[in-house]
Coordinates of C-alpha atoms in Angstrom, one line a residue:
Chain A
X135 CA -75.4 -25.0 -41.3
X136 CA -79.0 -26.6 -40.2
X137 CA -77.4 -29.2 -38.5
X138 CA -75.1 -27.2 -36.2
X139 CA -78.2 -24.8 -35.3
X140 CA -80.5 -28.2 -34.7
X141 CA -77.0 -29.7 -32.4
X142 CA -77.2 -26.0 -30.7
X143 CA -81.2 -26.7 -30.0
X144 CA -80.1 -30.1 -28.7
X145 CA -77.3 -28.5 -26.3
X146 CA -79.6 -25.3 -25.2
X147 CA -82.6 -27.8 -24.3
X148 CA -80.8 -30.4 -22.5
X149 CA -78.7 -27.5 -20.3
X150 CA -82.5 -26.0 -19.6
X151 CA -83.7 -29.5 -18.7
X152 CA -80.6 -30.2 -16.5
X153 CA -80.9 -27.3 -14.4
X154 CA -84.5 -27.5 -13.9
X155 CA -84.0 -30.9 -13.0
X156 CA -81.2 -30.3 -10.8
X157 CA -83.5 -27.7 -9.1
X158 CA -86.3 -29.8 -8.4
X159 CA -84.0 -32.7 -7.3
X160 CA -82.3 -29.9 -4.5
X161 CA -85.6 -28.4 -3.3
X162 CA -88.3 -30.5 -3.8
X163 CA -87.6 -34.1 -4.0
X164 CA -85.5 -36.9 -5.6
X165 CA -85.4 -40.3 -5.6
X166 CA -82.5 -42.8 -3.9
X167 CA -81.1 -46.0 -4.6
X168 CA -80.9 -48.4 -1.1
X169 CA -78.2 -50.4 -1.1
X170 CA -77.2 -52.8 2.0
X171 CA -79.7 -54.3 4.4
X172 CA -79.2 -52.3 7.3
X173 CA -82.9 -50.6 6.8
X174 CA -84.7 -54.6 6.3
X175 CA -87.4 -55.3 6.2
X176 CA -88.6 -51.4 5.7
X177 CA -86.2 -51.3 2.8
X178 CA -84.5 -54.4 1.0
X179 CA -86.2 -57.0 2.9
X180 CA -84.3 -60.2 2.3
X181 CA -85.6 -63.2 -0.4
X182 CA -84.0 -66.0 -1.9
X183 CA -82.3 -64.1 -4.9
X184 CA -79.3 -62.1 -5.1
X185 CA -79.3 -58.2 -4.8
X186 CA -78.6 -55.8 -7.7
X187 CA -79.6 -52.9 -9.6
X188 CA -83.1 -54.2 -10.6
X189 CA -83.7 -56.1 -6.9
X190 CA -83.0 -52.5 -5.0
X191 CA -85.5 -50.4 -3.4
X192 CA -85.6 -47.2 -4.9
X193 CA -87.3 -44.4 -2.1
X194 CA -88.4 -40.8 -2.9
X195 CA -86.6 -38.3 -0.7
X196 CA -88.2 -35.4 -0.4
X197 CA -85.7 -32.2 0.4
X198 CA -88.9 -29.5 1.5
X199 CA -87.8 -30.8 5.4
X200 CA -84.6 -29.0 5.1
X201 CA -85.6 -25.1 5.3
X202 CA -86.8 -25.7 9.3
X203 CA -85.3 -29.3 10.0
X204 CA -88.1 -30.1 12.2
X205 CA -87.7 -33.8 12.5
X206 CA -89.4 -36.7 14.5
X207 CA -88.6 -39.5 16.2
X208 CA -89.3 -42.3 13.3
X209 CA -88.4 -40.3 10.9
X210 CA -86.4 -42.2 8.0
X211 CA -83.8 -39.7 6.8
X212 CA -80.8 -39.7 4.2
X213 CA -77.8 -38.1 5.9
X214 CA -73.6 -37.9 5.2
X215 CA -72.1 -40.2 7.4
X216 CA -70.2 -38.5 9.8
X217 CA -66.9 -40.9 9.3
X218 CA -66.8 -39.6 5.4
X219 CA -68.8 -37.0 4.1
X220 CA -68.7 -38.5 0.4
X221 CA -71.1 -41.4 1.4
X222 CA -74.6 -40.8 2.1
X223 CA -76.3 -43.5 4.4
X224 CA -80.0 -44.1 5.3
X225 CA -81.1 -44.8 9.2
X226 CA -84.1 -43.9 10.8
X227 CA -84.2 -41.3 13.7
X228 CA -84.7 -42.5 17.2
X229 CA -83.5 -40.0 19.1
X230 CA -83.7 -35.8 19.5
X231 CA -81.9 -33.4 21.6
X232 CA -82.5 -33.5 24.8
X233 CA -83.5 -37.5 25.0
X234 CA -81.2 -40.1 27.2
X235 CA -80.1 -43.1 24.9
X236 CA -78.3 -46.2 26.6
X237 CA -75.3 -47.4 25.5
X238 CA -75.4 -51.3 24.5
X239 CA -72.9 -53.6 26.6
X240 CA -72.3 -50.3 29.2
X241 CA -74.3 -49.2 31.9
X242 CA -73.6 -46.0 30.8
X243 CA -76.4 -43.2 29.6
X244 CA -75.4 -40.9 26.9
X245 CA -77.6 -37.4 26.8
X246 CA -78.5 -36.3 22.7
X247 CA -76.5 -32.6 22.7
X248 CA -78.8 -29.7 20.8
X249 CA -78.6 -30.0 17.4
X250 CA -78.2 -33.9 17.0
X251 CA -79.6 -36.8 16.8
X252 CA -79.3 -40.3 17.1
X253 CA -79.8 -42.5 14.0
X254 CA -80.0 -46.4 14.1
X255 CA -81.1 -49.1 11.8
X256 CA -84.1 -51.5 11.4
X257 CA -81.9 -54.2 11.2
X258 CA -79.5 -54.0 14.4
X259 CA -77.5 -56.4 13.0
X260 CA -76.0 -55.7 10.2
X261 CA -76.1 -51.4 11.0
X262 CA -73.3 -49.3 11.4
X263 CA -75.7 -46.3 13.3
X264 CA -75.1 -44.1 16.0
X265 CA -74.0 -47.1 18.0
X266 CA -70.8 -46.8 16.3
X267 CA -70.4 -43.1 15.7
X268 CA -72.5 -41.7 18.4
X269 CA -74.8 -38.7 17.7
X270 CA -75.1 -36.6 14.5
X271 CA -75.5 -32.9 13.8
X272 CA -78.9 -32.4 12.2
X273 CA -77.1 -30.6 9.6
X274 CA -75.4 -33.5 8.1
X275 CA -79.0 -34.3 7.0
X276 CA -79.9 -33.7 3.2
X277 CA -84.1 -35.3 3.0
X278 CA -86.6 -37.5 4.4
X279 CA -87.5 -40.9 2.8
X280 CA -91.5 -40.5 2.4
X281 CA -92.4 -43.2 -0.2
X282 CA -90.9 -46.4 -1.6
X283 CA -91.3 -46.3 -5.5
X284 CA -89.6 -49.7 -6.5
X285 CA -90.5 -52.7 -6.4
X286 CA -94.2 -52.0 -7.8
X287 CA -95.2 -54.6 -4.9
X288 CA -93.9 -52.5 -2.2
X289 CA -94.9 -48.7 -3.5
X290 CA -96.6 -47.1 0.0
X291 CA -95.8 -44.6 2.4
X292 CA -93.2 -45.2 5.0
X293 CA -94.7 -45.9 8.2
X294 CA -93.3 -43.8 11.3
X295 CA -92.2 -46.9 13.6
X296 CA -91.7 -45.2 16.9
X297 CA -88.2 -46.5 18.4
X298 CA -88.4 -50.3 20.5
X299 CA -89.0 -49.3 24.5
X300 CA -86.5 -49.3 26.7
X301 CA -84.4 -47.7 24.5
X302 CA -84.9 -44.0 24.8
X303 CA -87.0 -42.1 27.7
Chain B
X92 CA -115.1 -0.6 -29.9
X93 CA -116.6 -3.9 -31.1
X94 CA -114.1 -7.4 -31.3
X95 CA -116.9 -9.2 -34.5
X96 CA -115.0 -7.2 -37.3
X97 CA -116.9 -7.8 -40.6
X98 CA -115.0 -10.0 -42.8
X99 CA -113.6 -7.4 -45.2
X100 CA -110.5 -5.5 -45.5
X101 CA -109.3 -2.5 -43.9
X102 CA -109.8 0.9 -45.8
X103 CA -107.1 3.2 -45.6
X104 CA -107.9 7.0 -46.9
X105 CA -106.3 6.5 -50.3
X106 CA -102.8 5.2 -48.8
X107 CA -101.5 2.2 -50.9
X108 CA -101.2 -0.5 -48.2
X109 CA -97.3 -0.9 -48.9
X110 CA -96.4 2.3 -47.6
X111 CA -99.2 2.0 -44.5
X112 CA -97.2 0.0 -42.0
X113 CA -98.4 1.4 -39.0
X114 CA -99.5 -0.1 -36.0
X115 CA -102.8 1.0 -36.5
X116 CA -102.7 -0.7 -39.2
X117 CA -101.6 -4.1 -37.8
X118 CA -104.2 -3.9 -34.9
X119 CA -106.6 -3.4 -37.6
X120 CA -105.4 -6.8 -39.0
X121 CA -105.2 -8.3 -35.8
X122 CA -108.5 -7.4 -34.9
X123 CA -109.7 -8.8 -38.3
X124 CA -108.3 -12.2 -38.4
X125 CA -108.3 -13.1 -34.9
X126 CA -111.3 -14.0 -33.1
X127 CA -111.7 -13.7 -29.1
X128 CA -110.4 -17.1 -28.2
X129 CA -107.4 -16.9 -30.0
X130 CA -106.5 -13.1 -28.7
X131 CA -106.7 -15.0 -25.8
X132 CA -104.7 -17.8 -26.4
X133 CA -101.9 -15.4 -27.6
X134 CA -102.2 -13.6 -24.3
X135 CA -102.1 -17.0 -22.3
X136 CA -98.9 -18.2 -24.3
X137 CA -97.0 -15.2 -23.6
X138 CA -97.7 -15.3 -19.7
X139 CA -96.2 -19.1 -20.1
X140 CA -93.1 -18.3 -21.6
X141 CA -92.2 -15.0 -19.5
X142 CA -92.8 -17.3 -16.4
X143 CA -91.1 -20.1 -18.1
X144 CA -87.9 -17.8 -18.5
X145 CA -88.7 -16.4 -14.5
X146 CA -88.4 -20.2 -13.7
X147 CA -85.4 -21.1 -15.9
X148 CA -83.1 -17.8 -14.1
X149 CA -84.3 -18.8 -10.8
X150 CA -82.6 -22.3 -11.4
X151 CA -79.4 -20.7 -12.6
X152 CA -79.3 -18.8 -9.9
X153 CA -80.1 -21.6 -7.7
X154 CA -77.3 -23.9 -8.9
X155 CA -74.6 -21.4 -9.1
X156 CA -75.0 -20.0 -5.3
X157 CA -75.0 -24.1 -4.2
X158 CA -72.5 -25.7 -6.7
X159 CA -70.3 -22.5 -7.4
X160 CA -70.1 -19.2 -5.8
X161 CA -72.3 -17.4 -3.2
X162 CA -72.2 -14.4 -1.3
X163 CA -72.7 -14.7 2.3
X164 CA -73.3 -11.7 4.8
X165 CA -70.3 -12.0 8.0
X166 CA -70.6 -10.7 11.4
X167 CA -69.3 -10.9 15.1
X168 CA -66.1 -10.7 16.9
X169 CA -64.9 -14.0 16.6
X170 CA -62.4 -13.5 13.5
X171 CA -61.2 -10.3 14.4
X172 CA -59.3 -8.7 12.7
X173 CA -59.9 -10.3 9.8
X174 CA -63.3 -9.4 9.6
X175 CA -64.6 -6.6 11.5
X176 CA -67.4 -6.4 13.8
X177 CA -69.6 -5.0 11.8
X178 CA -71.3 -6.5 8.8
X179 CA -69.0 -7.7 6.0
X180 CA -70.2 -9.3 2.6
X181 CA -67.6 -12.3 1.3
X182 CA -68.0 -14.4 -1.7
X183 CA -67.4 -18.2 -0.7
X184 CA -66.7 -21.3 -3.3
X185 CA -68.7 -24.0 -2.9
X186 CA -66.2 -26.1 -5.3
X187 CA -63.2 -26.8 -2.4
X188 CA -65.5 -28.1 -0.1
X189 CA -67.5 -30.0 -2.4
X190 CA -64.2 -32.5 -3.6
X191 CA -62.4 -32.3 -0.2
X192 CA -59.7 -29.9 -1.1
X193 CA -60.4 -27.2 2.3
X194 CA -56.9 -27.4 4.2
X195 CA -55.3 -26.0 7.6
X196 CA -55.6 -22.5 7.0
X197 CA -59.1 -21.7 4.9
X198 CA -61.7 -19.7 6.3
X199 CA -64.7 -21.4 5.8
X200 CA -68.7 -21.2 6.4
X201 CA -70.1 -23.8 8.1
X202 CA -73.5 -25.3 9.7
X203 CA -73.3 -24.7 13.8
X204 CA -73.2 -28.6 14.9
X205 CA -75.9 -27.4 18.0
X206 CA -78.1 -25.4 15.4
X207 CA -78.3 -26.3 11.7
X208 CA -80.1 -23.0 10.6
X209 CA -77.1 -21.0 11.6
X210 CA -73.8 -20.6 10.0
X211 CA -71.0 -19.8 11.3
X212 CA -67.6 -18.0 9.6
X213 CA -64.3 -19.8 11.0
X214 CA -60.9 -20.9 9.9
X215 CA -59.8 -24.3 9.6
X216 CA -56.8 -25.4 11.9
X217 CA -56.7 -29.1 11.8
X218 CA -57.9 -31.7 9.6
X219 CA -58.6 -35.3 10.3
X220 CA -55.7 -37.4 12.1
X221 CA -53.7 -33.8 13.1
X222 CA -52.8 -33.6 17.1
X223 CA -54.2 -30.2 18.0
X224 CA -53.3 -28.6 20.9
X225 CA -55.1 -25.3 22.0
X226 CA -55.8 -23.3 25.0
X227 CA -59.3 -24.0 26.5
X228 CA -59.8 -20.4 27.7
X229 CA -57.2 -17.5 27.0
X230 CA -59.2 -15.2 29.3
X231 CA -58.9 -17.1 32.5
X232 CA -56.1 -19.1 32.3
X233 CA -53.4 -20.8 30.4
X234 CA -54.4 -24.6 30.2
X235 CA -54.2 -26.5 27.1
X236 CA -55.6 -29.6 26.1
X237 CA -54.2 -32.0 23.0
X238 CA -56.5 -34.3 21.0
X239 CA -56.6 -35.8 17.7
X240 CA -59.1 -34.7 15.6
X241 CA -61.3 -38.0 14.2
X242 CA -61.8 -39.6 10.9
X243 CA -63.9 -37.5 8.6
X244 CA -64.3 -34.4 11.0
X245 CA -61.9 -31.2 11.0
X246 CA -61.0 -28.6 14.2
X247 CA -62.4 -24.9 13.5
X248 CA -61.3 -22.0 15.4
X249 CA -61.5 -18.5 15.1
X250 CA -59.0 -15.7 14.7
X251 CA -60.2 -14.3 18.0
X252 CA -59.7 -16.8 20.5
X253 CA -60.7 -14.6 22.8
X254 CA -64.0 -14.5 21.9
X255 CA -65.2 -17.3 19.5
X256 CA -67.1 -19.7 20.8
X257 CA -65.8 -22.6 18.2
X258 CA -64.4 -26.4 18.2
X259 CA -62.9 -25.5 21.2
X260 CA -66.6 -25.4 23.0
X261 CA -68.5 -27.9 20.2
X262 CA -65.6 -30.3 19.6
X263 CA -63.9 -31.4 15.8
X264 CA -66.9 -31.0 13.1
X265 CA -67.8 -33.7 10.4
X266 CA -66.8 -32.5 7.4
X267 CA -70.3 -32.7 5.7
X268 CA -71.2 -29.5 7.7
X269 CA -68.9 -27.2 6.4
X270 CA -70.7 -25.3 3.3
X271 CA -67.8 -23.0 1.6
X272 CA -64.5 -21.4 1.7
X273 CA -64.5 -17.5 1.6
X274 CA -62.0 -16.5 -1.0
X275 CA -63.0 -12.9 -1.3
X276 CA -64.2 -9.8 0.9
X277 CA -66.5 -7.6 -1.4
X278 CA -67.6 -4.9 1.2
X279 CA -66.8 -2.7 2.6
X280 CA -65.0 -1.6 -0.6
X281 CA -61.9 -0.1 1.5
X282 CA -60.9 -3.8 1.8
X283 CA -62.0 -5.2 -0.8
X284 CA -59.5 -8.4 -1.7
X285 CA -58.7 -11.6 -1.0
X286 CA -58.7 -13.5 2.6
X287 CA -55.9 -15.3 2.8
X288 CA -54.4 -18.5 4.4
X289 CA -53.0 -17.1 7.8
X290 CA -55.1 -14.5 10.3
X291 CA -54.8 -11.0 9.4
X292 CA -52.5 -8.5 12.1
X293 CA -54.0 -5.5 11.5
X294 CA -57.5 -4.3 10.4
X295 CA -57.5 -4.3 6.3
X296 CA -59.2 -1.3 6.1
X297 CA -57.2 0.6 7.2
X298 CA -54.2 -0.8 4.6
X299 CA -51.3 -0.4 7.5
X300 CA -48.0 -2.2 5.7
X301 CA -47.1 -5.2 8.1
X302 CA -43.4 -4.9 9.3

């Protein structure tokens, strides 16, 4: 009998915890897992070994940006990707409504429509960014990546890198 | 009415402390035993736990409105008659949207693609890789346009096409914006029931049998 009430304790605690948690991590802030090196060198800058659990940055993403959504240019933000809504990717804004963004290989000029924005990569090579799927709503945006907390060499705030001229005016 | 109590006893005008179990009596104790600090200590603890309890329903209430059920507030013309002009209060699942089972048909709530802090009530005609073809603008003319709706996205309209403004004007939205599906029409009470797969015909309040 004391050892189903103690397993009850257990079970009331940990549902407690896990809401609580679950709270926090929907409102306040949580922390992210980078995987790929479309962000490098901000995020998974490359070295000799291979990448894996322990070798991935881990960023805190905080979600307090999502009751106005009033974001910046340089803003590093986690957003679903717009091609499948299960995945969750990390680009950097460089581009709000209203701004004029030129289309690589085109002498074309495409204009950000209100409500979107245009997301690209540190690393233009290996980034599959607004290039590929053109603007995104602003709601498709669930935080903003303030800090990196992992690896202990590289904890610091993010730095707002403005986009590269020529790019956006 | 002085908090240093001596040390001794309370004395009770010849009860026999068994049959004294007032709450006079248990002040009196309290007052006895306790010194300041702890009386406040007591007080301190029970703020902590009421707010502790405030805290813990304010989560549950916060995950079941974002990973179950939520009511939402519905207004405007543009799914008339389904829902009436005038304000309409529907409970919407969060659970269909959340694993990708919202089909052709659902009404859901969704994030406007030009304004994320508005939401928008429409019904879903088109999911990714259907050939939609709709008329651009009943009002004025009858011209329609075809297109295939992309990879990921899905083609909202509303059940007044003469006056939504919908995918029609904003073109196929990703499917991360859309936030429920409304399943159920709570006020006002005359039509109170399910929404349903296809557009209402006539007004449900007013409970006409269809033909």
């Amino acid at each position: 009998m004391r050892s189903t009430s103690f397993l009850w304790n257990v079970c009331k605690s940990s549902f407690t915890f896990g809401l609580i948690g679950l709270t926090v991590s929907d409102r306040v802030a949580s922390v992210v897992r980078v995987r790929g090196l479309s962000m490098s060198p901000t995020f998974n800058p490359p070295n000799n070994t291979s990448l894996g659990l322990f070798t991935d940055d881990h960023v805190l993403v905080e979600k307090r940006c999502l009751t106005d959504y009033k974001f910046s240019h340089g803003d590093v933000v986690v957003f679903c990707s717009p091609r499948n809504y299960k995945e969750k990717q990390i680009k950097r804004i460089t581009g709000m409504p209203g701004d004029w963004i030129s289309v690589p290989f085109s002498y074309d000029a495409v204009r950000i429509p209100e409500g979107h924005c245009w997301v690209e990569g540190d690393n233009p090579t290996d980034s599959l960014d607004s290039r590929s799927f053109g603007p995104i709503p602003l709601g498709l945006i669930r935080g903003r990546v303030t800090h990196v907390l992992w690896p202990p060499q590289r904890v610091g705030k993010i730095d707002k890198k403005l986009p590269r001229s020529g790019l956006s005016f | 009415m002085s908090f240093i109590s001596s040390p001794k006893f309370p004395q009770f005008d010849g009860d026999s402390p068994a049959t004294n179990t007032s709450i006079s009596y248990k002040v009196q104790l309290l007052e006895t035993k306790m010194s300041l600090f702890q009386q406040w200590a007591f007080i301190v603890k029970e703020a902590l736990d009421k707010s502790f309890l405030v805290a813990k329903f304010f989560c549950a209430v916060h995950v079941t409105n974002t990973y179950l059920c939520s009511t939402a507030l519905v207004q405007g013309p543009s799914m008339l008659p389904t829902f009436n002009l005038t304000n309409e209060i529907v409970l919407l699942e969060r659970i269909s949207t959340r694993n990708g089972k919202a089909g052709p048909g659902d009404v859901v709530i969704l994030q406007s693609p030009e304004n994320p802090r508005k939401f928008v009530t429409k019904r879903i005609i088109g999911m990714e890789g259907d050939n939609i073809t709709y008329i651009v603008d009943p009002k004025n003319s009858d011209r329609t346009e075809t297109i295939i709706v992309p990879k990921g996205h899905v083609w909202v309209q509303g059940d007044n096409i003469y006056n939504s403004y919908d995918s029609r004007n904003f073109g196929p939205v990703p499917y991360g914006l859309l936030q429920g599906k409304v399943f159920w029409r709570i006020w006002p009470a005359g039509a109170f029931g399910s929404i349903g797969r296809r557009p209402e015909t006539v007004d449900p309040a007013l409970k006409v049998v269809e033909q």
